[in-house]
Amino acid sequence: MKPPTQTSPPPEEDDWRLHAVARLAEDWKSPWTGQVAPKGSRLTVSAILRLTKKKTITIPLPNATALFLSSAAKSFSAAKALRNESGFDKSLHSDVSFGADAMVFDYLEHLLSATVLAFTAVEAFVNEVIPEDYVYARQRRSRVILEVTAKADIERFVPLDEKLATVLPEVFKCPSPKGSRCWQQYQQLKDIRDRVVHMKSNDRKSSGPEVETVWKAIVLAPAPHRLAKPIIDYFVKVMPSKPGWHKNFPRE
């Protein structure tokens, strides 16, 4: 936790991606420096990184879910800008193109990044909100034997689908999202992400418009961050304490 300073920004200037922020309820005097931080000064969770033997840098910790969603949105916006610049959506021709190779490759890079980052945002959220003392009991190759799993092992070994469909509903005492629209959106994102990460040789070959390539999937898909956020929203709605980043998430 970074100690408060007299130069703390006002609450309205806090970046929405901050992981955790608190404000002093009264003036506080540092026992180490003797400096007095006034009421309202910001307390921020921070990390100190060593750059060289003689230099360190202190950074406020971002919320991982917020950071990935933000990165995904920026990547998608960059792709959209290139697509608009190309002008092919407004063309009356039946066969269109970007024109320059560099432009189309940059466009695809941004879409690939947006897809992977958006899916990673869901993973980060799920692992973050599982309580530290939570244990997950599930059947293991038998109707009798139960496998009890602690948080660290849930994060590493339980598939994300199972965490969303079973673990989080158990944690928050809410219905499973399976079958809902947000689950369908998550599955659409997951399918595209899996095709991107585990790209097959057929996606590297010349193909016609009738072939369902990964390129077609990412070009025609909705904004990846918009596919990721509804499944996150589903659980935030039932959380007793809403994450600060979610309350301040910028509205488009």
PDB file of C-alpha atoms in Angstrom:
ATOM      1  CA  MET A   1       0.000   0.000   0.000  1.00  0.00           C
ATOM      2  CA  LYS A   2       1.435   3.328  -1.040  1.00  0.00           C
ATOM      3  CA  PRO A   3       1.292   5.904   1.787  1.00  0.00           C
ATOM      4  CA  PRO A   4      -0.815   8.994   1.169  1.00  0.00           C
ATOM      5  CA  THR A   5       0.767  12.180  -0.110  1.00  0.00           C
ATOM      6  CA  GLN A   6      -0.343  15.767  -0.112  1.00  0.00           C
ATOM      7  CA  THR A   7      -0.489  15.695  -3.903  1.00  0.00           C
ATOM      8  CA  SER A   8      -3.208  13.019  -4.105  1.00  0.00           C
ATOM      9  CA  PRO A   9      -5.599  13.723  -6.970  1.00  0.00           C
ATOM     10  CA  PRO A  10      -9.257  14.353  -6.114  1.00  0.00           C
ATOM     11  CA  PRO A  11     -11.602  11.324  -6.390  1.00  0.00           C
ATOM     12  CA  GLU A  12     -13.056  12.489  -9.703  1.00  0.00           C
ATOM     13  CA  GLU A  13      -9.578  12.305 -11.239  1.00  0.00           C
ATOM     14  CA  ASP A  14      -8.879   8.711 -10.184  1.00  0.00           C
ATOM     15  CA  ASP A  15      -8.251   6.484 -13.170  1.00  0.00           C
ATOM     16  CA  TRP A  16     -11.049   3.911 -13.487  1.00  0.00           C
ATOM     17  CA  ARG A  17      -8.475   1.120 -13.939  1.00  0.00           C
ATOM     18  CA  LEU A  18      -7.034   1.481 -10.417  1.00  0.00           C
ATOM     19  CA  HIS A  19      -7.171  -1.804  -8.540  1.00  0.00           C
ATOM     20  CA  ALA A  20      -7.952  -0.509  -5.069  1.00  0.00           C
ATOM     21  CA  VAL A  21      -8.286   2.981  -3.675  1.00  0.00           C
ATOM     22  CA  ALA A  22      -9.170   4.300  -0.242  1.00  0.00           C
ATOM     23  CA  ARG A  23      -9.303   7.795   1.222  1.00  0.00           C
ATOM     24  CA  LEU A  24      -8.160   8.926   4.665  1.00  0.00           C
ATOM     25  CA  ALA A  25     -11.081   9.665   6.961  1.00  0.00           C
ATOM     26  CA  GLU A  26      -8.921  12.076   8.982  1.00  0.00           C
ATOM     27  CA  ASP A  27      -5.483  13.692   8.931  1.00  0.00           C
ATOM     28  CA  TRP A  28      -2.631  11.183   9.283  1.00  0.00           C
ATOM     29  CA  LYS A  29       0.969  11.756  10.344  1.00  0.00           C
ATOM     30  CA  SER A  30       3.582   9.419   8.923  1.00  0.00           C
ATOM     31  CA  PRO A  31       5.655   7.754  11.683  1.00  0.00           C
ATOM     32  CA  TRP A  32       8.553   7.475   9.203  1.00  0.00           C
ATOM     33  CA  THR A  33       8.753  10.945   7.696  1.00  0.00           C
ATOM     34  CA  GLY A  34       6.707  13.083  10.063  1.00  0.00           C
ATOM     35  CA  GLN A  35       4.711  14.438   7.118  1.00  0.00           C
ATOM     36  CA  VAL A  36       0.990  15.013   7.626  1.00  0.00           C
ATOM     37  CA  ALA A  37      -1.416  13.755   4.968  1.00  0.00           C
ATOM     38  CA  PRO A  38      -4.705  15.633   5.094  1.00  0.00           C
ATOM     39  CA  LYS A  39      -8.116  14.045   5.304  1.00  0.00           C
ATOM     40  CA  GLY A  40      -9.203  12.766   1.897  1.00  0.00           C
ATOM     41  CA  SER A  41      -5.693  11.837   0.742  1.00  0.00           C
ATOM     42  CA  ARG A  42      -5.594   8.729  -1.405  1.00  0.00           C
ATOM     43  CA  LEU A  43      -4.254   5.338  -0.303  1.00  0.00           C
ATOM     44  CA  THR A  44      -3.240   3.257  -3.299  1.00  0.00           C
ATOM     45  CA  VAL A  45      -2.093  -0.355  -3.637  1.00  0.00           C
ATOM     46  CA  SER A  46       1.282  -0.084  -5.349  1.00  0.00           C
ATOM     47  CA  ALA A  47       4.266  -2.105  -6.463  1.00  0.00           C
ATOM     48  CA  ILE A  48       7.888  -1.029  -6.241  1.00  0.00           C
ATOM     49  CA  LEU A  49       9.988  -2.275  -9.144  1.00  0.00           C
ATOM     50  CA  ARG A  50      13.778  -2.246  -9.195  1.00  0.00           C
ATOM     51  CA  LEU A  51      15.051  -0.772 -12.451  1.00  0.00           C
ATOM     52  CA  THR A  52      18.760  -0.709 -11.571  1.00  0.00           C
ATOM     53  CA  LYS A  53      20.848  -1.156  -8.440  1.00  0.00           C
ATOM     54  CA  LYS A  54      20.270   2.492  -7.552  1.00  0.00           C
ATOM     55  CA  LYS A  55      16.822   3.159  -8.960  1.00  0.00           C
ATOM     56  CA  THR A  56      13.319   1.912  -8.227  1.00  0.00           C
ATOM     57  CA  ILE A  57       9.967   2.943  -9.623  1.00  0.00           C
ATOM     58  CA  THR A  58       6.630   2.888  -7.819  1.00  0.00           C
ATOM     59  CA  ILE A  59       3.537   2.115  -9.860  1.00  0.00           C
ATOM     60  CA  PRO A  60      -0.084   2.032  -8.711  1.00  0.00           C
ATOM     61  CA  LEU A  61      -1.477  -1.434  -9.331  1.00  0.00           C
ATOM     62  CA  PRO A  62      -4.149  -1.609 -12.005  1.00  0.00           C
ATOM     63  CA  ASN A  63      -7.081  -3.948 -11.826  1.00  0.00           C
ATOM     64  CA  ALA A  64      -6.227  -6.700 -14.302  1.00  0.00           C
ATOM     65  CA  THR A  65      -9.796  -7.101 -15.588  1.00  0.00           C
ATOM     66  CA  ALA A  66     -10.078  -3.366 -16.244  1.00  0.00           C
ATOM     67  CA  LEU A  67      -6.685  -3.242 -17.916  1.00  0.00           C
ATOM     68  CA  PHE A  68      -7.491  -6.106 -20.296  1.00  0.00           C
ATOM     69  CA  LEU A  69     -10.934  -4.711 -21.146  1.00  0.00           C
ATOM     70  CA  SER A  70      -9.428  -1.296 -21.777  1.00  0.00           C
ATOM     71  CA  SER A  71      -6.686  -2.756 -23.977  1.00  0.00           C
ATOM     72  CA  ALA A  72      -9.220  -4.826 -25.912  1.00  0.00           C
ATOM     73  CA  ALA A  73     -11.418  -1.774 -26.507  1.00  0.00           C
ATOM     74  CA  LYS A  74      -8.443   0.281 -27.697  1.00  0.00           C
ATOM     75  CA  SER A  75      -7.313  -2.465 -30.058  1.00  0.00           C
ATOM     76  CA  PHE A  76     -10.807  -2.770 -31.503  1.00  0.00           C
ATOM     77  CA  SER A  77     -11.066   1.016 -31.900  1.00  0.00           C
ATOM     78  CA  ALA A  78      -7.751   1.040 -33.753  1.00  0.00           C
ATOM     79  CA  ALA A  79      -9.023  -1.709 -36.074  1.00  0.00           C
ATOM     80  CA  LYS A  80     -12.264   0.184 -36.636  1.00  0.00           C
ATOM     81  CA  ALA A  81     -10.340   3.357 -37.522  1.00  0.00           C
ATOM     82  CA  LEU A  82      -8.326   1.485 -40.169  1.00  0.00           C
ATOM     83  CA  ARG A  83     -11.487  -0.050 -41.573  1.00  0.00           C
ATOM     84  CA  ASN A  84     -13.113   3.368 -41.804  1.00  0.00           C
ATOM     85  CA  GLU A  85      -9.987   4.788 -43.421  1.00  0.00           C
ATOM     86  CA  SER A  86     -10.058   2.077 -46.073  1.00  0.00           C
ATOM     87  CA  GLY A  87     -13.555   3.116 -47.112  1.00  0.00           C
ATOM     88  CA  PHE A  88     -14.584  -0.311 -48.379  1.00  0.00           C
ATOM     89  CA  ASP A  89     -17.770  -0.394 -46.280  1.00  0.00           C
ATOM     90  CA  LYS A  90     -19.058   2.605 -48.260  1.00  0.00           C
ATOM     91  CA  SER A  91     -17.951   1.232 -51.618  1.00  0.00           C
ATOM     92  CA  LEU A  92     -20.639   0.209 -54.108  1.00  0.00           C
ATOM     93  CA  HIS A  93     -18.354  -2.440 -55.630  1.00  0.00           C
ATOM     94  CA  SER A  94     -19.053  -6.099 -54.882  1.00  0.00           C
ATOM     95  CA  ASP A  95     -15.346  -6.956 -54.551  1.00  0.00           C
ATOM     96  CA  VAL A  96     -13.450  -4.637 -52.198  1.00  0.00           C
ATOM     97  CA  SER A  97     -10.076  -4.569 -50.448  1.00  0.00           C
ATOM     98  CA  PHE A  98      -8.000  -2.495 -48.063  1.00  0.00           C
ATOM     99  CA  GLY A  99      -5.530  -1.554 -50.737  1.00  0.00           C
ATOM    100  CA  ALA A 100      -2.194  -1.607 -48.921  1.00  0.00           C
ATOM    101  CA  ASP A 101      -0.973  -4.850 -47.348  1.00  0.00           C
ATOM    102  CA  ALA A 102       0.297  -2.982 -44.282  1.00  0.00           C
ATOM    103  CA  MET A 103      -3.164  -1.577 -43.558  1.00  0.00           C
ATOM    104  CA  VAL A 104      -4.960  -4.926 -43.672  1.00  0.00           C
ATOM    105  CA  PHE A 105      -2.284  -6.636 -41.588  1.00  0.00           C
ATOM    106  CA  ASP A 106      -2.424  -3.872 -38.975  1.00  0.00           C
ATOM    107  CA  TYR A 107      -6.213  -4.244 -38.977  1.00  0.00           C
ATOM    108  CA  LEU A 108      -5.993  -7.987 -38.376  1.00  0.00           C
ATOM    109  CA  GLU A 109      -3.341  -7.558 -35.677  1.00  0.00           C
ATOM    110  CA  HIS A 110      -5.636  -5.207 -33.761  1.00  0.00           C
ATOM    111  CA  LEU A 111      -8.559  -7.642 -34.036  1.00  0.00           C
ATOM    112  CA  LEU A 112      -6.402 -10.563 -32.877  1.00  0.00           C
ATOM    113  CA  SER A 113      -5.212  -8.523 -29.901  1.00  0.00           C
ATOM    114  CA  ALA A 114      -8.734  -7.386 -29.036  1.00  0.00           C
ATOM    115  CA  THR A 115      -9.999 -10.980 -29.069  1.00  0.00           C
ATOM    116  CA  VAL A 116      -7.276 -12.416 -26.841  1.00  0.00           C
ATOM    117  CA  LEU A 117      -7.311  -9.463 -24.451  1.00  0.00           C
ATOM    118  CA  ALA A 118     -11.093  -9.531 -24.026  1.00  0.00           C
ATOM    119  CA  PHE A 119     -11.091 -13.239 -23.205  1.00  0.00           C
ATOM    120  CA  THR A 120      -8.220 -12.717 -20.768  1.00  0.00           C
ATOM    121  CA  ALA A 121     -10.309 -10.044 -19.037  1.00  0.00           C
ATOM    122  CA  VAL A 122     -12.931 -12.683 -18.223  1.00  0.00           C
ATOM    123  CA  GLU A 123     -10.257 -15.057 -16.888  1.00  0.00           C
ATOM    124  CA  ALA A 124      -8.756 -12.289 -14.744  1.00  0.00           C
ATOM    125  CA  PHE A 125     -12.138 -11.337 -13.306  1.00  0.00           C
ATOM    126  CA  VAL A 126     -13.070 -14.896 -12.366  1.00  0.00           C
ATOM    127  CA  ASN A 127      -9.779 -15.599 -10.611  1.00  0.00           C
ATOM    128  CA  GLU A 128      -9.919 -12.270  -8.808  1.00  0.00           C
ATOM    129  CA  VAL A 129     -13.375 -12.663  -7.274  1.00  0.00           C
ATOM    130  CA  ILE A 130     -13.026 -16.232  -5.991  1.00  0.00           C
ATOM    131  CA  PRO A 131     -12.586 -15.796  -2.209  1.00  0.00           C
ATOM    132  CA  GLU A 132      -9.224 -16.770  -0.723  1.00  0.00           C
ATOM    133  CA  ASP A 133     -10.823 -19.190   1.722  1.00  0.00           C
ATOM    134  CA  TYR A 134     -13.183 -20.811  -0.784  1.00  0.00           C
ATOM    135  CA  VAL A 135     -12.900 -24.550  -1.431  1.00  0.00           C
ATOM    136  CA  TYR A 136     -14.586 -26.287  -4.325  1.00  0.00           C
ATOM    137  CA  ALA A 137     -15.854 -29.832  -3.964  1.00  0.00           C
ATOM    138  CA  ARG A 138     -16.639 -31.800  -7.119  1.00  0.00           C
ATOM    139  CA  GLN A 139     -17.002 -35.429  -8.113  1.00  0.00           C
ATOM    140  CA  ARG A 140     -13.923 -37.162  -9.414  1.00  0.00           C
ATOM    141  CA  ARG A 141     -14.543 -40.204 -11.627  1.00  0.00           C
ATOM    142  CA  SER A 142     -17.090 -41.409  -9.111  1.00  0.00           C
ATOM    143  CA  ARG A 143     -20.385 -40.542  -7.518  1.00  0.00           C
ATOM    144  CA  VAL A 144     -18.824 -41.012  -4.107  1.00  0.00           C
ATOM    145  CA  ILE A 145     -15.307 -39.589  -4.147  1.00  0.00           C
ATOM    146  CA  LEU A 146     -15.199 -35.800  -3.884  1.00  0.00           C
ATOM    147  CA  GLU A 147     -12.212 -33.724  -4.908  1.00  0.00           C
ATOM    148  CA  VAL A 148     -11.820 -30.654  -2.694  1.00  0.00           C
ATOM    149  CA  THR A 149      -9.892 -27.857  -4.375  1.00  0.00           C
ATOM    150  CA  ALA A 150      -8.507 -24.648  -2.859  1.00  0.00           C
ATOM    151  CA  LYS A 151      -8.413 -21.306  -4.670  1.00  0.00           C
ATOM    152  CA  ALA A 152      -4.869 -21.619  -6.036  1.00  0.00           C
ATOM    153  CA  ASP A 153      -5.697 -24.945  -7.677  1.00  0.00           C
ATOM    154  CA  ILE A 154      -9.074 -23.695  -8.912  1.00  0.00           C
ATOM    155  CA  GLU A 155      -7.279 -20.859 -10.687  1.00  0.00           C
ATOM    156  CA  ARG A 156      -4.826 -23.238 -12.325  1.00  0.00           C
ATOM    157  CA  PHE A 157      -6.758 -26.413 -13.059  1.00  0.00           C
ATOM    158  CA  VAL A 158     -10.509 -25.779 -13.229  1.00  0.00           C
ATOM    159  CA  PRO A 159     -11.644 -24.835 -16.770  1.00  0.00           C
ATOM    160  CA  LEU A 160     -13.014 -21.329 -17.192  1.00  0.00           C
ATOM    161  CA  ASP A 161     -16.400 -22.674 -18.362  1.00  0.00           C
ATOM    162  CA  GLU A 162     -16.738 -24.593 -15.100  1.00  0.00           C
ATOM    163  CA  LYS A 163     -15.709 -21.603 -13.017  1.00  0.00           C
ATOM    164  CA  LEU A 164     -18.377 -19.462 -14.669  1.00  0.00           C
ATOM    165  CA  ALA A 165     -21.120 -22.103 -14.734  1.00  0.00           C
ATOM    166  CA  THR A 166     -20.565 -23.680 -11.302  1.00  0.00           C
ATOM    167  CA  VAL A 167     -17.896 -22.068  -9.109  1.00  0.00           C
ATOM    168  CA  LEU A 168     -18.997 -18.416  -9.192  1.00  0.00           C
ATOM    169  CA  PRO A 169     -22.711 -19.243  -8.878  1.00  0.00           C
ATOM    170  CA  GLU A 170     -21.795 -21.252  -5.775  1.00  0.00           C
ATOM    171  CA  VAL A 171     -19.670 -18.389  -4.440  1.00  0.00           C
ATOM    172  CA  PHE A 172     -22.355 -15.736  -4.970  1.00  0.00           C
ATOM    173  CA  LYS A 173     -25.385 -17.957  -4.365  1.00  0.00           C
ATOM    174  CA  CYS A 174     -26.916 -17.114  -7.736  1.00  0.00           C
ATOM    175  CA  PRO A 175     -28.225 -19.104 -10.738  1.00  0.00           C
ATOM    176  CA  SER A 176     -25.772 -20.324 -13.329  1.00  0.00           C
ATOM    177  CA  PRO A 177     -25.498 -18.067 -16.390  1.00  0.00           C
ATOM    178  CA  LYS A 178     -25.536 -21.104 -18.700  1.00  0.00           C
ATOM    179  CA  GLY A 179     -28.164 -20.730 -21.397  1.00  0.00           C
ATOM    180  CA  SER A 180     -28.475 -16.972 -20.956  1.00  0.00           C
ATOM    181  CA  ARG A 181     -27.576 -14.377 -23.589  1.00  0.00           C
ATOM    182  CA  CYS A 182     -24.399 -13.387 -21.726  1.00  0.00           C
ATOM    183  CA  TRP A 183     -23.325 -17.051 -21.755  1.00  0.00           C
ATOM    184  CA  GLN A 184     -23.879 -17.215 -25.519  1.00  0.00           C
ATOM    185  CA  GLN A 185     -21.805 -14.055 -25.975  1.00  0.00           C
ATOM    186  CA  TYR A 186     -19.035 -15.494 -23.815  1.00  0.00           C
ATOM    187  CA  GLN A 187     -19.093 -18.737 -25.812  1.00  0.00           C
ATOM    188  CA  GLN A 188     -18.864 -16.801 -29.071  1.00  0.00           C
ATOM    189  CA  LEU A 189     -15.810 -14.963 -27.759  1.00  0.00           C
ATOM    190  CA  LYS A 190     -14.275 -18.193 -26.452  1.00  0.00           C
ATOM    191  CA  ASP A 191     -14.736 -19.992 -29.771  1.00  0.00           C
ATOM    192  CA  ILE A 192     -13.015 -17.200 -31.691  1.00  0.00           C
ATOM    193  CA  ARG A 193     -10.240 -16.866 -29.114  1.00  0.00           C
ATOM    194  CA  ASP A 194      -9.572 -20.610 -29.212  1.00  0.00           C
ATOM    195  CA  ARG A 195      -9.363 -20.509 -33.000  1.00  0.00           C
ATOM    196  CA  VAL A 196      -6.916 -17.617 -32.793  1.00  0.00           C
ATOM    197  CA  VAL A 197      -4.675 -19.159 -30.138  1.00  0.00           C
ATOM    198  CA  HIS A 198      -4.784 -22.654 -31.685  1.00  0.00           C
ATOM    199  CA  MET A 199      -4.753 -21.554 -35.311  1.00  0.00           C
ATOM    200  CA  LYS A 200      -5.019 -24.445 -37.766  1.00  0.00           C
ATOM    201  CA  SER A 201      -3.138 -24.887 -41.033  1.00  0.00           C
ATOM    202  CA  ASN A 202      -6.351 -24.399 -43.045  1.00  0.00           C
ATOM    203  CA  ASP A 203      -6.453 -20.804 -41.833  1.00  0.00           C
ATOM    204  CA  ARG A 204      -3.098 -20.199 -43.514  1.00  0.00           C
ATOM    205  CA  LYS A 205      -4.239 -21.276 -46.976  1.00  0.00           C
ATOM    206  CA  SER A 206      -5.900 -19.395 -49.785  1.00  0.00           C
ATOM    207  CA  SER A 207      -9.681 -19.700 -49.483  1.00  0.00           C
ATOM    208  CA  GLY A 208     -12.931 -18.552 -51.057  1.00  0.00           C
ATOM    209  CA  PRO A 209     -15.835 -16.708 -49.402  1.00  0.00           C
ATOM    210  CA  GLU A 210     -17.633 -19.961 -48.589  1.00  0.00           C
ATOM    211  CA  VAL A 211     -14.835 -21.173 -46.282  1.00  0.00           C
ATOM    212  CA  GLU A 212     -15.282 -20.462 -42.544  1.00  0.00           C
ATOM    213  CA  THR A 213     -11.758 -19.259 -41.714  1.00  0.00           C
ATOM    214  CA  VAL A 214     -10.607 -17.645 -38.481  1.00  0.00           C
ATOM    215  CA  TRP A 215     -10.137 -14.420 -40.454  1.00  0.00           C
ATOM    216  CA  LYS A 216     -13.803 -14.395 -41.360  1.00  0.00           C
ATOM    217  CA  ALA A 217     -14.693 -15.060 -37.718  1.00  0.00           C
ATOM    218  CA  ILE A 218     -12.722 -12.123 -36.313  1.00  0.00           C
ATOM    219  CA  VAL A 219     -13.754  -9.690 -39.058  1.00  0.00           C
ATOM    220  CA  LEU A 220     -17.483 -10.420 -38.686  1.00  0.00           C
ATOM    221  CA  ALA A 221     -17.576 -10.751 -34.893  1.00  0.00           C
ATOM    222  CA  PRO A 222     -18.909  -7.961 -32.648  1.00  0.00           C
ATOM    223  CA  ALA A 223     -16.423  -5.950 -30.604  1.00  0.00           C
ATOM    224  CA  PRO A 224     -14.694  -8.555 -28.371  1.00  0.00           C
ATOM    225  CA  HIS A 225     -14.861  -6.410 -25.220  1.00  0.00           C
ATOM    226  CA  ARG A 226     -18.616  -6.148 -25.720  1.00  0.00           C
ATOM    227  CA  LEU A 227     -18.826  -9.942 -25.810  1.00  0.00           C
ATOM    228  CA  ALA A 228     -16.750 -10.237 -22.619  1.00  0.00           C
ATOM    229  CA  LYS A 229     -18.370  -7.654 -20.388  1.00  0.00           C
ATOM    230  CA  PRO A 230     -21.941  -9.088 -20.117  1.00  0.00           C
ATOM    231  CA  ILE A 231     -20.759 -12.285 -18.378  1.00  0.00           C
ATOM    232  CA  ILE A 232     -18.744 -10.097 -15.980  1.00  0.00           C
ATOM    233  CA  ASP A 233     -21.772  -7.850 -15.411  1.00  0.00           C
ATOM    234  CA  TYR A 234     -23.874 -10.920 -14.599  1.00  0.00           C
ATOM    235  CA  PHE A 235     -21.821 -11.617 -11.482  1.00  0.00           C
ATOM    236  CA  VAL A 236     -21.067  -8.022 -10.515  1.00  0.00           C
ATOM    237  CA  LYS A 237     -24.826  -7.472 -10.164  1.00  0.00           C
ATOM    238  CA  VAL A 238     -24.974 -10.013  -7.311  1.00  0.00           C
ATOM    239  CA  MET A 239     -21.692  -9.064  -5.625  1.00  0.00           C
ATOM    240  CA  PRO A 240     -22.264  -7.425  -2.222  1.00  0.00           C
ATOM    241  CA  SER A 241     -19.404  -5.009  -2.906  1.00  0.00           C
ATOM    242  CA  LYS A 242     -19.045  -3.794  -6.489  1.00  0.00           C
ATOM    243  CA  PRO A 243     -15.496  -3.429  -7.866  1.00  0.00           C
ATOM    244  CA  GLY A 244     -14.450   0.201  -8.145  1.00  0.00           C
ATOM    245  CA  TRP A 245     -13.316  -0.188 -11.740  1.00  0.00           C
ATOM    246  CA  HIS A 246     -16.722  -1.543 -12.754  1.00  0.00           C
ATOM    247  CA  LYS A 247     -18.608   1.377 -11.208  1.00  0.00           C
ATOM    248  CA  ASN A 248     -16.391   3.803 -13.115  1.00  0.00           C
ATOM    249  CA  PHE A 249     -16.180   1.849 -16.377  1.00  0.00           C
ATOM    250  CA  PRO A 250     -16.319   4.422 -19.194  1.00  0.00           C
ATOM    251  CA  ARG A 251     -19.579   4.325 -21.119  1.00  0.00           C
ATOM    252  CA  GLU A 252     -19.247   4.442 -24.867  1.00  0.00           C
TER     253      GLU A 252
END
